[in-house]
Coordinates of N, CA, C and O in Angstrom, one line a residue:
M1 N 0.8 -1.2 0.0 CA 0.0 0.0 0.0 C 0.9 1.3 0.0 O 1.9 1.3 0.7
A2 N 0.5 2.2 -0.8 CA 1.3 3.5 -0.8 C 1.2 4.1 0.5 O 0.2 4.3 1.2
E3 N 2.4 4.5 1.0 CA 2.5 5.2 2.3 C 1.9 6.6 2.3 O 2.0 7.3 1.3
S4 N 1.3 6.9 3.4 CA 0.8 8.3 3.5 C 1.9 9.2 4.0 O 2.7 8.8 4.9
V5 N 1.9 10.4 3.5 CA 2.9 11.4 4.0 C 2.1 12.6 4.5 O 1.0 12.8 4.2
N6 N 2.8 13.3 5.4 CA 2.2 14.5 6.1 C 3.3 15.4 6.4 O 4.4 15.2 6.1
A7 N 2.9 16.5 7.1 CA 3.9 17.6 7.4 C 5.0 17.0 8.2 O 6.2 17.4 8.1
A8 N 4.7 16.0 9.1 CA 5.7 15.5 10.0 C 6.8 14.6 9.3 O 8.0 14.6 9.7
N9 N 6.4 13.9 8.2 CA 7.3 13.0 7.6 C 7.7 13.3 6.2 O 8.4 12.6 5.5
F10 N 7.1 14.4 5.6 CA 7.3 14.8 4.2 C 8.8 14.9 3.9 O 9.3 14.4 2.9
E11 N 9.5 15.7 4.7 CA 10.9 15.9 4.4 C 11.7 14.6 4.3 O 12.4 14.3 3.4
Q12 N 11.5 13.7 5.3 CA 12.2 12.5 5.3 C 11.8 11.5 4.2 O 12.7 10.9 3.5
E13 N 10.5 11.4 4.0 CA 10.0 10.4 3.1 C 10.1 10.8 1.6 O 10.2 10.0 0.7
V14 N 10.0 12.1 1.4 CA 10.0 12.6 0.0 C 11.3 13.4 -0.3 O 12.0 13.0 -1.3
L15 N 11.6 14.4 0.4 CA 12.7 15.3 0.0 C 14.0 14.6 0.2 O 15.0 14.9 -0.5
K16 N 14.1 13.8 1.2 CA 15.4 13.1 1.5 C 15.5 11.6 1.0 O 16.4 10.9 1.3
S17 N 14.5 11.2 0.2 CA 14.4 9.9 -0.3 C 15.6 9.6 -1.2 O 16.0 10.5 -2.0
T18 N 16.2 8.4 -1.2 CA 17.3 8.1 -2.0 C 16.8 7.6 -3.4 O 17.7 7.4 -4.3
I19 N 15.5 7.4 -3.6 CA 15.0 7.0 -4.9 C 13.9 8.0 -5.2 O 13.4 8.8 -4.4
P20 N 13.6 8.1 -6.5 CA 12.5 9.1 -6.9 C 11.2 8.8 -6.3 O 10.9 7.7 -5.9
V21 N 10.4 9.9 -6.1 CA 9.1 9.7 -5.4 C 8.0 10.4 -6.2 O 8.2 11.4 -6.8
V22 N 6.9 9.7 -6.2 CA 5.6 10.3 -6.8 C 4.7 10.5 -5.6 O 4.4 9.6 -4.8
V23 N 4.2 11.8 -5.5 CA 3.2 12.1 -4.4 C 1.9 12.3 -5.1 O 1.7 13.1 -6.0
D24 N 0.9 11.4 -4.6 CA -0.5 11.5 -5.1 C -1.2 12.4 -4.1 O -1.4 12.0 -3.0
V25 N -1.6 13.6 -4.6 CA -2.4 14.5 -3.7 C -3.9 14.2 -4.0 O -4.4 14.3 -5.2
W26 N -4.7 13.7 -3.0 CA -6.0 13.2 -3.2 C -6.9 13.6 -2.0 O -6.5 14.3 -1.1
A27 N -8.2 13.2 -2.1 CA -9.2 13.4 -1.0 C -10.2 12.3 -1.1 O -10.5 11.8 -2.2
T28 N -10.8 12.0 0.0 CA -11.8 10.9 0.0 C -13.0 11.3 -0.8 O -13.7 10.4 -1.3
W29 N -13.4 12.5 -0.9 CA -14.6 13.0 -1.6 C -14.4 13.1 -3.1 O -15.3 13.4 -3.8
C30 N -13.2 12.9 -3.6 CA -12.8 13.1 -5.0 C -13.0 11.8 -5.8 O -12.3 10.8 -5.6
G31 N -14.0 11.8 -6.7 CA -14.3 10.6 -7.5 C -13.1 10.1 -8.3 O -12.8 8.9 -8.2
P32 N -12.5 10.9 -9.1 CA -11.3 10.5 -9.9 C -10.2 10.0 -9.0 O -9.5 9.0 -9.4
C33 N -10.0 10.5 -7.8 CA -9.0 10.1 -6.8 C -9.3 8.6 -6.4 O -8.4 7.8 -6.4
R34 N -10.6 8.4 -6.1 CA -11.0 7.0 -5.7 C -10.8 6.0 -6.9 O -10.4 4.9 -6.7
Q35 N -11.0 6.5 -8.1 CA -10.7 5.6 -9.3 C -9.3 5.3 -9.5 O -8.9 4.3 -9.9
M36 N -8.4 6.3 -9.1 CA -7.0 6.1 -9.3 C -6.4 5.2 -8.2 O -5.3 4.7 -8.4
A37 N -7.0 5.1 -7.0 CA -6.4 4.4 -5.9 C -5.9 3.0 -6.2 O -4.8 2.7 -5.9
P38 N -6.7 2.1 -6.8 CA -6.2 0.8 -7.1 C -5.1 0.8 -8.1 O -4.2 0.0 -8.0
I39 N -5.1 1.7 -9.1 CA -4.1 1.8 -10.1 C -2.8 2.2 -9.4 O -1.7 1.6 -9.6
Y40 N -2.9 3.2 -8.5 CA -1.7 3.7 -7.8 C -1.1 2.6 -6.9 O 0.1 2.5 -6.8
E41 N -2.0 1.9 -6.2 CA -1.5 0.8 -5.3 C -0.8 -0.3 -6.2 O 0.3 -0.8 -5.7
E42 N -1.3 -0.6 -7.3 CA -0.7 -1.6 -8.2 C 0.7 -1.2 -8.6 O 1.6 -1.9 -8.6
L43 N 0.8 0.1 -9.1 CA 2.1 0.6 -9.5 C 3.0 0.7 -8.3 O 4.2 0.5 -8.5
S44 N 2.5 1.0 -7.1 CA 3.4 1.1 -5.9 C 4.1 -0.2 -5.7 O 5.3 -0.3 -5.4
K45 N 3.3 -1.3 -5.9 CA 3.9 -2.7 -5.7 C 4.9 -3.0 -6.8 O 6.0 -3.5 -6.6
E46 N 4.5 -2.7 -8.1 CA 5.3 -3.0 -9.2 C 6.7 -2.3 -9.2 O 7.7 -2.8 -9.6
L47 N 6.7 -1.0 -8.8 CA 7.8 -0.2 -8.8 C 8.6 -0.1 -7.5 O 9.6 0.6 -7.4
E48 N 8.2 -0.9 -6.5 CA 8.8 -0.9 -5.2 C 10.3 -1.1 -5.3 O 10.8 -2.0 -6.0
G49 N 11.1 -0.2 -4.7 CA 12.5 -0.3 -4.7 C 13.2 0.6 -5.7 O 14.4 0.9 -5.6
T50 N 12.4 1.0 -6.8 CA 13.0 1.8 -7.8 C 12.3 3.2 -7.8 O 13.0 4.2 -8.0
V51 N 11.0 3.3 -7.5 CA 10.3 4.5 -7.4 C 9.4 4.4 -6.2 O 8.7 3.4 -6.1
K52 N 9.3 5.4 -5.3 CA 8.4 5.3 -4.1 C 7.2 6.1 -4.5 O 7.3 7.3 -4.9
L53 N 6.0 5.5 -4.3 CA 4.7 6.1 -4.5 C 4.1 6.4 -3.1 O 3.9 5.4 -2.4
V54 N 3.8 7.6 -2.8 CA 3.2 8.0 -1.6 C 1.9 8.8 -1.8 O 1.7 9.3 -2.9
S55 N 1.1 8.9 -0.8 CA -0.2 9.7 -0.9 C -0.2 10.8 0.1 O 0.3 10.7 1.2
L56 N -0.8 11.9 -0.3 CA -1.0 13.1 0.6 C -2.5 13.5 0.5 O -3.0 13.9 -0.5
N57 N -3.1 13.4 1.7 CA -4.6 13.7 1.8 C -4.6 15.3 1.9 O -4.2 15.9 2.8
I58 N -5.2 15.9 0.8 CA -5.3 17.3 0.8 C -6.1 18.0 1.9 O -5.8 19.0 2.4
D59 N -7.1 17.2 2.4 CA -7.9 17.7 3.5 C -7.2 17.8 4.8 O -7.4 18.6 5.7
E60 N -6.2 16.8 5.0 CA -5.5 16.7 6.2 C -4.2 17.6 6.1 O -3.6 17.9 7.2
E61 N -3.7 17.8 4.9 CA -2.4 18.5 4.8 C -2.5 19.6 3.7 O -1.7 19.7 2.8
R62 N -3.5 20.5 4.0 CA -3.8 21.6 3.0 C -2.5 22.5 2.8 O -2.2 22.9 1.7
D63 N -1.8 22.8 3.9 CA -0.6 23.7 3.7 C 0.5 23.1 2.8 O 1.1 23.8 2.0
L64 N 0.7 21.8 2.9 CA 1.6 21.1 2.0 C 1.2 21.2 0.6 O 2.0 21.4 -0.3
A65 N -0.1 21.0 0.4 CA -0.7 21.0 -1.0 C -0.5 22.5 -1.5 O -0.1 22.6 -2.7
I66 N -0.8 23.4 -0.7 CA -0.7 24.8 -1.2 C 0.8 25.2 -1.5 O 1.1 25.8 -2.5
A67 N 1.7 24.7 -0.7 CA 3.1 24.9 -0.9 C 3.6 24.4 -2.2 O 4.6 24.9 -2.8
H68 N 2.9 23.3 -2.7 CA 3.3 22.7 -4.0 C 2.3 23.1 -5.1 O 2.3 22.4 -6.1
N69 N 1.6 24.2 -4.9 CA 0.7 24.8 -5.9 C -0.3 23.8 -6.5 O -0.5 23.8 -7.7
V70 N -0.9 23.0 -5.6 CA -1.9 22.1 -6.1 C -3.3 22.8 -6.1 O -3.7 23.3 -5.0
S71 N -3.9 22.9 -7.2 CA -5.2 23.6 -7.3 C -6.3 22.6 -7.7 O -7.5 23.0 -7.6
S72 N -6.0 21.4 -8.1 CA -7.1 20.4 -8.4 C -6.5 19.1 -8.1 O -5.3 18.9 -8.1
I73 N -7.4 18.1 -7.9 CA -7.0 16.8 -7.6 C -7.7 15.7 -8.5 O -8.8 16.0 -9.0
P74 N -7.1 14.6 -8.7 CA -5.8 14.2 -8.2 C -4.7 14.9 -8.9 O -4.7 15.2 -10.1
T75 N -3.6 15.2 -8.2 CA -2.4 15.7 -8.7 C -1.3 14.8 -8.3 O -1.2 14.4 -7.2
F76 N -0.4 14.5 -9.3 CA 0.8 13.7 -9.0 C 2.0 14.6 -9.2 O 2.2 15.2 -10.2
I77 N 2.8 14.7 -8.1 CA 4.0 15.5 -8.1 C 5.2 14.5 -8.1 O 5.3 13.6 -7.3
F78 N 6.1 14.8 -9.0 CA 7.3 13.9 -9.2 C 8.5 14.6 -8.6 O 8.9 15.7 -9.0
F79 N 9.2 13.9 -7.7 CA 10.4 14.4 -7.0 C 11.6 13.5 -7.4 O 11.5 12.3 -7.3
K80 N 12.7 14.1 -7.6 CA 13.9 13.4 -7.8 C 15.0 14.2 -7.1 O 15.1 15.4 -7.3
D81 N 15.7 13.6 -6.3 CA 16.8 14.2 -5.5 C 16.2 15.4 -4.7 O 16.9 16.5 -4.6
G82 N 15.0 15.2 -4.2 CA 14.4 16.3 -3.3 C 13.8 17.5 -4.1 O 13.4 18.4 -3.4
K83 N 13.8 17.4 -5.4 CA 13.3 18.5 -6.2 C 12.2 18.1 -7.0 O 12.1 17.0 -7.6
V84 N 11.2 19.0 -7.2 CA 10.1 18.7 -8.1 C 10.6 18.7 -9.6 O 11.2 19.7 -10.0
V85 N 10.3 17.6 -10.3 CA 10.7 17.5 -11.7 C 9.5 17.4 -12.6 O 9.7 17.4 -13.8
G86 N 8.3 17.4 -12.1 CA 7.2 17.3 -12.9 C 5.9 17.3 -12.1 O 5.9 17.0 -10.9
K87 N 4.8 17.6 -12.7 CA 3.5 17.6 -12.1 C 2.4 17.2 -13.1 O 2.5 17.8 -14.2
E88 N 1.5 16.3 -12.8 CA 0.4 16.0 -13.7 C -0.9 16.0 -12.9 O -0.9 15.6 -11.7
T89 N -2.0 16.3 -13.5 CA -3.2 16.4 -12.9 C -4.3 15.6 -13.6 O -4.3 15.6 -14.8
G90 N -5.2 15.0 -12.9 CA -6.3 14.3 -13.4 C -6.2 12.8 -13.5 O -5.1 12.2 -13.3
F91 N -7.3 12.1 -13.8 CA -7.3 10.7 -13.9 C -6.5 10.2 -15.0 O -6.5 10.8 -16.1
M92 N -5.7 9.1 -14.8 CA -5.0 8.5 -15.9 C -5.1 7.0 -15.7 O -5.2 6.5 -14.6
N93 N -5.1 6.2 -16.8 CA -5.1 4.8 -16.7 C -3.7 4.4 -16.3 O -2.8 5.2 -16.2
K94 N -3.5 3.1 -16.0 CA -2.2 2.6 -15.5 C -1.1 2.9 -16.4 O 0.0 3.4 -16.0
D95 N -1.3 2.6 -17.7 CA -0.2 2.8 -18.7 C 0.2 4.3 -18.8 O 1.4 4.6 -18.9
A96 N -0.8 5.2 -18.7 CA -0.5 6.6 -18.8 C 0.3 7.1 -17.6 O 1.2 7.8 -17.8
L97 N -0.1 6.7 -16.4 CA 0.6 7.1 -15.2 C 2.0 6.5 -15.2 O 3.0 7.2 -14.9
K98 N 2.2 5.2 -15.6 CA 3.5 4.6 -15.7 C 4.4 5.4 -16.7 O 5.5 5.7 -16.5
G99 N 3.8 5.8 -17.8 CA 4.5 6.6 -18.8 C 4.9 8.0 -18.3 O 6.1 8.4 -18.5
K100 N 4.1 8.6 -17.5 CA 4.5 9.9 -16.8 C 5.6 9.7 -15.9 O 6.5 10.5 -15.8
I101 N 5.5 8.6 -15.1 CA 6.6 8.2 -14.2 C 7.9 8.1 -14.9 O 9.0 8.6 -14.5
D102 N 7.9 7.3 -16.0 CA 9.1 7.1 -16.8 C 9.6 8.4 -17.4 O 10.8 8.7 -17.4
T103 N 8.7 9.2 -17.9 CA 9.1 10.5 -18.5 C 9.8 11.4 -17.4 O 10.8 12.0 -17.7
H104 N 9.2 11.6 -16.3 CA 9.7 12.5 -15.3 C 10.8 12.0 -14.4 O 11.7 12.8 -13.9
L105 N 10.9 10.7 -14.2 CA 11.8 10.1 -13.2 C 12.9 9.2 -13.7 O 13.8 8.8 -12.9
K106 N 12.9 8.9 -15.0 CA 13.9 7.9 -15.4 C 15.0 8.6 -16.3 O 14.8 9.7 -16.7

């Protein structure tokens, strides 16, 4: 399961990660976010050890979302070496999300 990140562990889990990270910014009330959840979980398992996929609940961590200029959800923020290298918004099928991960993080 994709790990949840918050203000307390964001720096350690995302910014200081030794491997690239994808942050899924979502909310329980967001239909497309709920549709993405099983796809995101599946990719989390497939990419384990090479890319870390984590989740950020926008309702619980609004300040972090604002700090990363998230204006709609789902938003996927791609981090490499602690820096944002890309951002994508909206529902994607598994192949599309995997393609975005490859584009931004490989």
